[in-house]
Short mmCIF file of C-alpha atoms and ligand atoms in Angstrom, two decimals:
data_model
loop_
_atom_site.label_atom_id
_atom_site.label_comp_id
_atom_site.label_asym_id
_atom_site.label_seq_id
_atom_site.Cartn_x
_atom_site.Cartn_y
_atom_site.Cartn_z
CA UNK A 765 104.82 -105.51 -4.98
CA UNK A 766 106.08 -108.05 -3.00
CA UNK A 767 103.97 -111.28 -2.42
CA UNK A 768 106.54 -113.41 -0.55
CA UNK A 769 105.14 -113.70 2.34
CA UNK A 770 101.67 -114.47 1.03
CA UNK A 771 103.59 -117.40 -0.82
CA UNK A 772 104.67 -118.50 1.88
CA UNK A 773 101.72 -118.91 3.82
CA UNK A 774 99.40 -120.15 1.16
CA UNK A 775 102.27 -123.10 0.67
CA UNK A 776 102.07 -123.85 4.29
CA UNK A 777 98.37 -123.56 4.40
CA UNK A 778 97.98 -126.05 1.19
CA UNK A 779 99.68 -128.58 3.58
CA UNK A 780 96.84 -128.56 6.33
CA UNK A 781 93.67 -127.35 4.20
CA UNK A 782 92.50 -128.96 0.79
CA UNK A 783 94.08 -126.25 -1.39
CA UNK A 784 94.93 -124.21 1.37
CA UNK A 785 91.54 -121.94 1.40
CA UNK A 786 88.12 -123.10 3.62
CA UNK A 787 85.68 -122.38 0.31
CA UNK A 788 86.96 -122.85 -3.16
CA UNK A 789 86.42 -119.33 -4.83
CA UNK A 790 89.19 -117.78 -2.15
CA UNK A 791 91.96 -119.82 -3.95
CA UNK A 792 92.77 -117.47 -7.03
CA UNK A 793 92.37 -120.48 -9.46
CA UNK A 794 90.44 -118.79 -12.59
CA UNK A 795 93.03 -115.78 -12.38
CA UNK A 796 96.32 -117.96 -11.76
CA UNK A 797 98.48 -116.37 -9.29
CA UNK A 798 98.20 -117.08 -5.67
CA UNK A 799 95.64 -115.65 -3.27
CA UNK A 800 96.71 -112.88 -0.60
CA UNK A 801 96.84 -113.81 3.09
CA UNK A 802 95.52 -110.57 4.61
CA UNK A 803 96.20 -109.43 7.76
CA UNK A 804 93.71 -106.22 8.82
CA UNK A 805 91.17 -104.50 7.12
CA UNK A 806 90.19 -100.73 7.73
CA UNK A 807 87.37 -98.75 6.15
CA UNK A 808 87.76 -99.30 2.19
CA UNK A 809 91.33 -100.98 2.85
CA UNK A 810 92.25 -104.76 2.81
CA UNK A 811 96.15 -104.98 3.79
CA UNK A 812 97.82 -108.39 3.13
CA UNK A 813 100.77 -109.86 5.23
CA UNK A 814 103.22 -108.76 3.00
CA UNK A 815 102.17 -105.04 3.62
CA UNK A 816 100.71 -104.47 0.62
CA UNK A 817 97.14 -102.09 0.63
CA UNK A 818 94.21 -102.92 -1.69
CA UNK A 819 90.62 -101.31 -2.15
CA UNK A 820 88.47 -103.70 -1.36
CA UNK A 821 86.02 -104.48 -3.88
CA UNK A 822 85.03 -108.00 -2.69
CA UNK A 823 83.30 -106.71 0.88
CA UNK A 824 84.24 -110.17 2.15
CA UNK A 825 81.87 -111.30 -0.54
CA UNK A 826 79.09 -108.98 0.18
CA UNK A 827 78.63 -108.88 3.92
CA UNK A 828 80.47 -105.77 4.90
CA UNK A 829 78.23 -103.08 3.45
CA UNK A 830 79.64 -100.36 6.05
CA UNK A 831 83.55 -101.09 4.87
CA UNK A 832 85.54 -103.12 7.43
CA UNK A 833 86.17 -102.06 10.99
CA UNK A 834 82.55 -99.93 10.94
CA UNK A 835 82.68 -98.64 14.24
CA UNK A 836 79.10 -99.41 15.50
CA UNK A 837 79.43 -102.93 14.51
CA UNK A 838 82.55 -103.13 16.12
CA UNK A 839 81.31 -101.61 19.32
CA UNK A 840 77.98 -103.79 19.31
CA UNK A 841 80.15 -107.00 18.68
CA UNK A 842 82.61 -105.92 21.65
CA UNK A 843 79.88 -105.14 23.99
CA UNK A 844 78.32 -108.53 23.35
CA UNK A 845 81.13 -110.56 24.05
CA UNK A 846 81.21 -109.27 27.83
CA UNK A 847 77.86 -111.08 28.05
CA UNK A 848 78.58 -114.75 27.19
CA UNK A 849 79.19 -115.74 23.71
CA UNK A 850 76.23 -118.48 23.40
CA UNK A 851 73.57 -119.45 25.95
CA UNK A 852 71.55 -121.99 23.22
CA UNK A 853 68.47 -120.79 24.73
CA UNK A 854 66.59 -117.58 23.24
CA UNK A 855 67.77 -114.02 23.89
CA UNK A 856 65.70 -110.60 22.96
CA UNK A 857 68.81 -109.49 20.20
CA UNK A 858 66.91 -112.26 18.21
CA UNK A 859 63.46 -110.69 18.71
CA UNK A 860 64.57 -107.35 18.03
CA UNK A 861 66.69 -108.77 14.79
CA UNK A 862 63.95 -110.42 13.39
CA UNK A 863 61.86 -107.38 13.99
CA UNK A 864 64.25 -105.26 11.94
CA UNK A 865 64.42 -107.65 9.39
CA UNK A 866 60.59 -108.29 8.99
CA UNK A 867 60.21 -104.25 8.60
CA UNK A 868 62.10 -104.34 5.48
CA UNK A 869 60.20 -107.10 3.47
CA UNK A 870 56.81 -107.11 2.39
CA UNK A 871 56.79 -110.44 2.06
CA UNK A 872 57.81 -111.43 5.29
CA UNK A 873 55.98 -111.80 8.54
CA UNK A 874 58.14 -113.90 10.77
CA UNK A 875 62.11 -115.11 10.01
CA UNK A 876 64.15 -117.94 11.29
CA UNK A 877 67.89 -117.27 11.89
CA UNK A 878 70.41 -119.93 10.77
CA UNK A 879 74.29 -119.64 10.63
CA UNK A 880 74.81 -119.44 6.50
CA UNK A 881 73.38 -118.90 3.28
CA UNK A 882 73.11 -122.40 2.66
CA UNK A 883 71.26 -123.28 5.65
CA UNK A 884 68.60 -120.53 4.79
CA UNK A 885 68.34 -122.15 1.55
CA UNK A 886 68.54 -125.98 2.26
CA UNK A 887 65.60 -125.09 5.04
CA UNK A 888 63.75 -122.66 2.82
CA UNK A 889 63.43 -125.60 0.44
CA UNK A 890 62.47 -128.18 2.80
CA UNK A 891 59.75 -125.80 4.28
CA UNK A 892 58.28 -125.06 0.62
CA UNK A 893 58.51 -129.21 0.36
CA UNK A 894 56.75 -129.61 3.46
CA UNK A 895 54.21 -126.65 2.77
CA UNK A 896 53.12 -127.98 -0.71
CA UNK A 897 53.34 -131.81 0.12
CA UNK A 898 55.36 -132.24 -3.38
CA UNK A 899 59.16 -132.99 -4.61
CA UNK A 900 60.14 -131.45 -6.84
CA UNK A 901 62.11 -127.96 -7.06
CA UNK A 902 63.31 -125.66 -10.34
CA UNK A 903 66.20 -123.87 -10.32
CA UNK A 904 68.18 -121.88 -12.73
CA UNK A 905 71.34 -122.71 -14.67
CA UNK A 906 74.38 -120.26 -13.12
CA UNK A 907 72.06 -119.06 -9.93
CA UNK A 908 74.25 -120.39 -6.93
CA UNK A 909 72.10 -121.46 -3.92
CA UNK A 910 75.13 -122.58 -1.68
CA UNK A 911 76.25 -125.98 -1.75
CA UNK A 912 73.83 -128.66 -0.38
CA UNK A 913 72.93 -131.53 -2.16
CA UNK A 914 69.83 -130.95 -4.14
CA UNK A 915 71.00 -127.34 -5.28
CA UNK A 916 74.34 -128.75 -6.45
CA UNK A 917 73.18 -128.87 -10.15
CA UNK A 918 74.39 -127.07 -12.91
CA UNK A 919 72.67 -127.86 -16.66
CA UNK A 920 73.73 -130.45 -19.32
CA UNK A 921 71.89 -128.47 -21.75
CA UNK A 922 70.04 -125.08 -22.05
CA UNK A 923 66.73 -126.64 -22.23
CA UNK A 924 64.73 -127.64 -19.04
CA UNK A 925 65.89 -131.19 -17.91
CA UNK A 926 66.39 -133.39 -14.79
CA UNK A 927 69.76 -132.24 -13.28
CA UNK A 928 72.78 -134.10 -13.04
CA UNK A 929 74.61 -133.56 -9.69
CA UNK A 930 77.82 -130.94 -10.32
CA UNK A 931 79.78 -132.64 -7.80
CA UNK A 932 81.08 -135.91 -7.29
CA UNK A 933 79.92 -137.10 -3.50
CA UNK A 934 75.97 -135.94 -4.95
CA UNK A 935 74.20 -139.36 -5.72
CA UNK A 936 72.10 -138.75 -8.95
CA UNK A 937 69.15 -139.90 -6.69
CA UNK A 938 69.56 -136.63 -4.63
CA UNK A 939 69.35 -134.00 -7.58
CA UNK A 940 66.96 -135.99 -9.43
CA UNK A 941 63.90 -133.66 -7.77
CA UNK A 942 65.78 -130.93 -9.14
CA UNK A 943 64.79 -129.17 -12.57
CA UNK A 944 66.89 -127.20 -14.81
CA UNK A 945 65.66 -123.97 -16.49
CA UNK A 946 67.58 -121.18 -18.24
CA UNK A 947 67.44 -117.86 -16.56
CA UNK A 948 65.27 -115.12 -18.13
CA UNK A 949 63.62 -117.87 -20.67
CA UNK A 950 60.23 -118.38 -19.66
CA UNK A 951 59.91 -121.12 -21.82
CA UNK A 952 62.24 -123.43 -20.53
CA UNK A 953 59.97 -122.94 -17.18
CA UNK A 954 57.23 -123.64 -18.80
CA UNK A 955 59.23 -127.27 -19.78
CA UNK A 956 59.66 -128.06 -16.32
CA UNK A 957 55.97 -127.47 -15.90
CA UNK A 958 54.95 -129.75 -18.51
CA UNK A 959 57.57 -132.05 -17.58
CA UNK A 960 56.36 -132.60 -13.09
CA UNK A 961 53.12 -131.99 -11.70
CA UNK A 962 54.97 -131.79 -8.77
CA UNK A 963 57.20 -128.89 -8.36
CA UNK A 964 56.84 -127.84 -4.70
CA UNK A 965 58.86 -124.17 -5.52
CA UNK A 966 61.21 -122.14 -7.79
CA UNK A 967 63.87 -120.65 -6.50
CA UNK A 968 65.67 -117.78 -8.14
CA UNK A 969 68.09 -115.13 -7.57
CA UNK A 970 66.26 -112.19 -8.51
CA UNK A 971 69.23 -110.28 -9.27
CA UNK A 972 71.57 -113.01 -9.96
CA UNK A 973 75.38 -112.50 -8.61
CA UNK A 974 77.23 -115.86 -8.92
CA UNK A 975 77.66 -115.70 -12.43
CA UNK A 976 78.58 -112.10 -12.50
CA UNK A 977 75.62 -109.57 -11.94
CA UNK A 978 72.69 -110.66 -13.95
CA UNK A 979 69.89 -109.38 -12.95
CA UNK A 980 66.36 -111.18 -14.05
CA UNK A 981 64.15 -108.95 -16.48
CA UNK A 982 61.03 -107.64 -14.90
CA UNK A 983 58.85 -109.34 -17.52
CA UNK A 984 60.22 -112.37 -16.63
CA UNK A 985 60.03 -112.36 -12.75
CA UNK A 986 56.38 -111.61 -13.66
CA UNK A 987 55.84 -114.60 -15.94
CA UNK A 988 57.38 -116.69 -12.98
CA UNK A 989 54.69 -115.58 -10.70
CA UNK A 990 51.86 -116.15 -12.88
CA UNK A 991 52.90 -119.54 -13.59
CA UNK A 992 53.83 -120.31 -9.96
CA UNK A 993 50.39 -119.12 -9.03
CA UNK A 994 49.00 -121.44 -11.53
CA UNK A 995 50.17 -124.40 -10.61
CA UNK A 996 50.35 -124.43 -6.73
CA UNK A 997 53.78 -123.79 -6.72
CA UNK A 998 56.09 -121.32 -4.25
CA UNK A 999 58.13 -118.75 -5.73
CA UNK A 1000 61.37 -118.62 -3.50
CA UNK A 1001 64.13 -115.34 -3.98
CA UNK A 1002 66.79 -116.23 -2.73
CA UNK A 1003 68.58 -112.83 -1.74
CA UNK A 1004 71.58 -113.88 0.41
CA UNK A 1005 73.71 -111.63 -1.80
CA UNK A 1006 71.11 -109.24 -3.18
CA UNK A 1007 69.38 -108.51 0.15
CA UNK A 1008 69.96 -105.36 1.84
CA UNK A 1009 72.83 -104.82 -1.26
CA UNK A 1010 70.21 -104.64 -4.42
CA UNK A 1011 67.77 -102.10 -2.42
CA UNK A 1012 66.79 -101.65 1.22
CA UNK A 1013 63.23 -103.68 0.88
CA UNK A 1014 64.33 -106.30 -1.23
CA UNK A 1015 64.16 -107.34 -5.16
CA UNK A 1016 60.30 -107.15 -4.42
CA UNK A 1017 60.27 -103.55 -3.76
CA UNK A 1018 62.57 -103.21 -7.43
CA UNK A 1019 60.15 -105.52 -9.42
CA UNK A 1020 56.75 -105.31 -7.83
CA UNK A 1021 56.93 -109.27 -7.75
CA UNK A 1022 56.02 -110.92 -4.59
CA UNK A 1023 58.09 -113.88 -3.45
CA UNK A 1024 55.95 -116.40 -1.17
CA UNK A 1025 59.62 -117.49 0.86
CA UNK A 1026 62.81 -114.72 0.91
CA UNK A 1027 66.34 -116.46 1.91
CA UNK A 1028 68.82 -113.98 3.56
CA UNK A 1029 72.69 -114.01 4.52
CA UNK A 1030 75.59 -111.81 3.88
CA UNK A 1031 74.91 -108.40 5.15
CA UNK A 1032 72.19 -109.42 7.60
CA UNK A 1033 75.29 -110.56 10.03
CA UNK A 1034 77.49 -107.73 9.47
CA UNK A 1035 80.51 -109.61 8.89
CA UNK A 1036 79.52 -112.20 11.25
CA UNK A 1037 78.06 -115.85 10.23
CA UNK A 1038 74.03 -115.28 10.18
CA UNK A 1039 71.28 -116.51 7.47
CA UNK A 1040 68.00 -116.52 7.93
CA UNK A 1041 64.41 -117.17 5.65
CA UNK A 1042 61.42 -115.67 6.08
CA UNK A 1043 57.64 -115.78 4.28
CA UNK A 1044 54.49 -115.29 5.36
CA UNK A 1045 52.81 -116.60 8.58
CA UNK A 1046 51.10 -119.48 7.41
CA UNK A 1047 54.11 -120.99 5.95
CA UNK A 1048 56.36 -120.04 8.86
CA UNK A 1049 53.92 -122.12 10.61
CA UNK A 1050 54.68 -125.39 9.33
CA UNK A 1051 58.55 -124.72 10.78
CA UNK A 1052 59.28 -126.57 13.81
CA UNK A 1053 58.47 -126.04 17.17
CA UNK A 1054 55.03 -124.48 15.71
CA UNK A 1055 54.67 -127.13 12.91
CA UNK A 1056 56.02 -130.44 11.59
CA UNK A 1057 59.14 -129.33 9.06
CA UNK A 1058 62.14 -129.86 11.16
CA UNK A 1059 64.96 -127.37 11.22
CA UNK A 1060 67.51 -126.67 13.91
CA UNK A 1061 70.78 -125.08 15.13
CA UNK A 1062 73.33 -125.16 18.33
CA UNK A 1063 74.64 -121.88 17.57
CA UNK A 1064 71.31 -120.25 15.63
CA UNK A 1065 70.99 -116.96 16.70
CA UNK A 1066 73.47 -116.79 18.89
CA UNK A 1067 74.21 -113.09 20.72
CA UNK A 1068 76.90 -112.26 19.40
CA UNK A 1069 76.04 -112.50 15.23
CA UNK A 1070 72.76 -111.07 16.11
CA UNK A 1071 74.35 -107.99 17.69
CA UNK A 1072 76.36 -107.45 14.68
CA UNK A 1073 73.28 -107.94 12.44
CA UNK A 1074 71.59 -105.63 14.80
CA UNK A 1075 74.31 -102.69 14.38
CA UNK A 1076 74.23 -103.18 10.56
CA UNK A 1077 70.84 -103.24 9.98
CA UNK A 1078 70.00 -100.71 12.10
CA UNK A 1079 72.16 -98.11 10.52
CA UNK A 1080 70.99 -98.93 6.92
CA UNK A 1081 67.40 -98.21 8.59
CA UNK A 1082 68.38 -94.72 9.76
CA UNK A 1083 69.98 -94.07 6.30
CA UNK A 1084 68.62 -96.04 3.68
CA UNK A 1085 69.22 -93.28 0.95
CA UNK A 1086 72.83 -94.60 1.33
CA UNK A 1087 72.23 -97.31 -1.55
CA UNK A 1088 71.15 -95.16 -3.82
CA UNK A 1089 74.27 -93.01 -3.09
CA UNK A 1090 76.52 -96.26 -3.46
CA UNK A 1091 75.17 -97.25 -6.79
CA UNK A 1092 75.27 -93.98 -8.27
CA UNK A 1093 79.21 -94.84 -7.38
CA UNK A 1094 79.10 -97.87 -8.60
CA UNK A 1095 77.63 -96.81 -11.60
CA UNK A 1096 80.56 -94.03 -12.16
CA UNK A 1097 83.21 -96.61 -11.62
CA UNK A 1098 81.97 -99.32 -14.10
CA UNK A 1099 80.86 -96.51 -16.85
CA UNK A 1100 84.34 -95.11 -16.19
CA UNK A 1101 86.01 -98.24 -16.75
CA UNK A 1102 83.78 -99.31 -19.95
CA UNK A 1103 85.09 -95.81 -21.17
CA UNK A 1104 88.50 -96.34 -20.73
CA UNK A 1105 88.35 -100.09 -22.11
CA UNK A 1106 86.61 -98.93 -25.20
CA UNK A 1107 89.66 -96.29 -25.78
CA UNK A 1108 91.87 -99.16 -26.26
CA UNK A 1109 88.89 -101.43 -28.54
CA UNK A 1110 87.86 -103.41 -25.37
CA UNK A 1111 84.03 -104.24 -25.18
CA UNK A 1112 82.88 -104.33 -21.75
CA UNK A 1113 78.95 -105.16 -20.69
CA UNK A 1114 78.15 -103.37 -17.45
CA UNK A 1115 75.43 -103.15 -15.08
CA UNK A 1116 74.60 -102.04 -11.26
CA UNK A 1117 72.30 -103.02 -8.83
CA UNK A 1118 72.58 -100.72 -5.85
CA UNK A 1119 75.98 -101.39 -4.02
CA UNK A 1120 76.23 -104.33 -6.51
CA UNK A 1121 78.18 -103.97 -9.64
CA UNK A 1122 79.21 -105.93 -12.41
CA UNK A 1123 81.07 -106.10 -15.68
CA UNK A 1124 81.66 -108.77 -18.46
CA UNK A 1125 84.47 -108.70 -21.27
CA UNK A 1126 81.80 -109.43 -23.84
CA UNK A 1127 80.31 -107.74 -27.30
CA UNK A 1128 76.61 -108.47 -26.31
CA UNK A 1129 74.21 -107.98 -23.00
CA UNK A 1130 74.63 -111.06 -20.81
CA UNK A 1131 71.19 -112.29 -19.95
CA UNK A 1132 72.22 -116.06 -18.89
CA UNK A 1133 75.13 -118.31 -17.63
CA UNK A 1134 75.95 -119.11 -21.32
CA UNK A 1135 76.29 -115.45 -22.06
CA UNK A 1136 78.34 -114.83 -19.30
CA UNK A 1137 80.35 -118.01 -19.73
CA UNK A 1138 81.35 -116.85 -23.48
CA UNK A 1139 82.78 -113.73 -22.18
CA UNK A 1140 86.45 -113.09 -22.47
CA UNK A 1141 88.13 -114.81 -19.59
CA UNK A 1142 91.68 -113.97 -20.67
CA UNK A 1143 91.03 -110.42 -20.36
CA UNK A 1144 89.26 -110.59 -17.17
CA UNK A 1145 92.18 -112.56 -15.81
CA UNK A 1146 94.64 -110.10 -17.26
CA UNK A 1147 92.49 -107.33 -15.78
CA UNK A 1148 92.47 -108.88 -12.48
CA UNK A 1149 96.17 -109.53 -11.76
CA UNK A 1150 96.95 -105.96 -13.43
CA UNK A 1151 94.62 -104.30 -10.88
CA UNK A 1152 95.88 -106.29 -8.20
CA UNK A 1153 99.36 -105.33 -8.53
CA UNK A 1154 98.23 -101.74 -8.62
CA UNK A 1155 96.07 -102.06 -5.56
CA UNK A 1156 92.88 -102.33 -6.67
CA UNK A 1157 91.16 -105.63 -4.97
CA UNK A 1158 88.85 -107.69 -7.44
CA UNK A 1159 86.63 -110.78 -7.10
CA UNK A 1160 89.21 -113.30 -8.58
CA UNK A 1161 86.53 -114.78 -10.69
CA UNK A 1162 84.31 -113.42 -13.84
CA UNK A 1163 81.44 -115.25 -12.27
CA UNK A 1164 81.32 -112.71 -9.28
CA UNK A 1165 80.13 -109.23 -7.99
CA UNK A 1166 81.43 -106.22 -7.39
CA UNK A 1167 80.22 -104.52 -4.05
CA UNK A 1168 80.74 -100.56 -2.69
CA UNK A 1169 80.85 -100.30 0.59
CA UNK A 1170 80.05 -96.86 2.35
CA UNK A 1171 83.69 -96.56 3.00
CA UNK A 1172 84.69 -96.50 -0.63
CA UNK A 1173 84.65 -92.19 -2.08
CA UNK A 1174 84.52 -90.70 -4.91
CA UNK A 1175 88.08 -90.29 -4.89
CA UNK A 1176 88.80 -94.15 -4.90
CA UNK A 1177 86.38 -94.44 -7.56
CA UNK A 1178 88.13 -92.09 -10.02
CA UNK A 1179 91.63 -93.53 -8.81
CA UNK A 1180 90.16 -97.24 -9.84
CA UNK A 1181 89.21 -95.62 -13.09
CA UNK A 1182 92.43 -94.29 -13.72
CA UNK A 1183 94.45 -97.74 -13.06
CA UNK A 1184 92.18 -99.44 -15.29
CA UNK A 1185 93.00 -96.91 -18.15
CA UNK A 1186 96.64 -97.72 -17.64
CA UNK A 1187 95.55 -101.35 -17.54
CA UNK A 1188 93.59 -101.78 -20.46
CA UNK A 1189 96.26 -100.35 -22.33
CA UNK A 1190 98.69 -102.76 -21.38
CA UNK A 1191 96.14 -105.91 -22.34
CA UNK A 1192 95.50 -103.95 -25.74
CA UNK A 1193 99.35 -103.52 -26.40
CA UNK A 1194 99.64 -107.16 -25.62
C1 LIG B 2657 76.63 -116.68 -1.15
C2 LIG B 2657 74.97 -117.20 -1.32
C3 LIG B 2657 74.50 -118.39 -1.00
C4 LIG B 2657 75.43 -119.12 0.07
O1 LIG B 2657 75.58 -118.77 1.28
P1 LIG B 2657 76.59 -119.09 2.24
O2 LIG B 2657 76.85 -117.89 3.51
O3 LIG B 2657 77.99 -118.88 1.64
O4 LIG B 2657 76.40 -120.89 2.82
C5 LIG B 2657 73.29 -118.87 -1.56
N1 LIG B 2657 72.98 -118.08 -1.97
C6 LIG B 2657 73.23 -116.59 -2.75
C7 LIG B 2657 72.51 -116.10 -3.66
C8 LIG B 2657 74.39 -116.52 -2.37
O5 LIG B 2657 75.09 -115.24 -2.96
#
């Protein structure tokens, strides 16, 4: 398999764009190697500029639930383009998509559209602070909520503590209101409430997908809800990734825990840049221009993005059972790989939620970021590059989740498992 054209393109890009990429995880840094430059996608496949074809388990990091170039999404976008790219004035498509989103989630009466998951979360936090009149927020180590200042915080230690920024350029003053807790550890959350009487919200990925796939324990989420209720704190479910992926009706439908605010992104735009946040009417009424909490966007709700989102979500609405089908396929994939790995003495932890799947090369179950970070990164890197050279495109970091699209067939799953068996044999033989 030649990747000469990608190598050249990457070299050129590095001279023009920092690191040659417009989002760091694309750079293949944690697995070695170079990023492949993609020329096109079709269904389950992506093709790079050297002409190599891959079964795509990344799906643009989540958005492409129906695979590449889904016919109805493509047609909807082309039709919308013919009427104008953007007006900066309301269109009926916004209400149509809003109606659809609201119909999926019990906890959402009203929704606001933005252009990315980062923006959705950043705005939801502001809304929670405005609504409660409080400043502090609690986030969990290993959960990713986009790259806004207050959320770019990781743990110094496992215990709840006031956060340190995890990037230069983020003043400590901007993160001193961000308290950290450990995922699936309720005591660490109680410590936050002992440290602060000023907690506006807890934000969590109820099905974490940014430390690999690590779903929260149901009981833990119920306890979070109870702590929030006891303290007048809002609970935000960041479902930018898990929304429409783990289930059709949100984590609430899987766990029975009701959030106050939900943030969405990825699938909601069908491949176009769309984010959203929604809540019950009383909370959303605080948002500008109805209320005093300011939030805005030149291209927010733009007609092309709305058309793509509408096509994707309508399709899901009409065929909600598809998530169960994808879960079965994903389960088959990770169970097959796990079996192949164990035949070569390699331990694998696996999990699925709807069309999300995850695996760690680890001997013990992964419950939090520390467990994920303790898994075998060297085996992962080797697995990644050997699968890639056989035509299977997995996320280039062990802290990511895999995605099944409706374009991926059972036969492709079988091929992937067979390839993984070869790969594990090679890894075991050093
Ligand atoms: C991807 C992601 C974000 C950020 O979304 P962008 O569109 O990349 O800004 C936020 N939260 C979660 C849970 C995500 O997976």
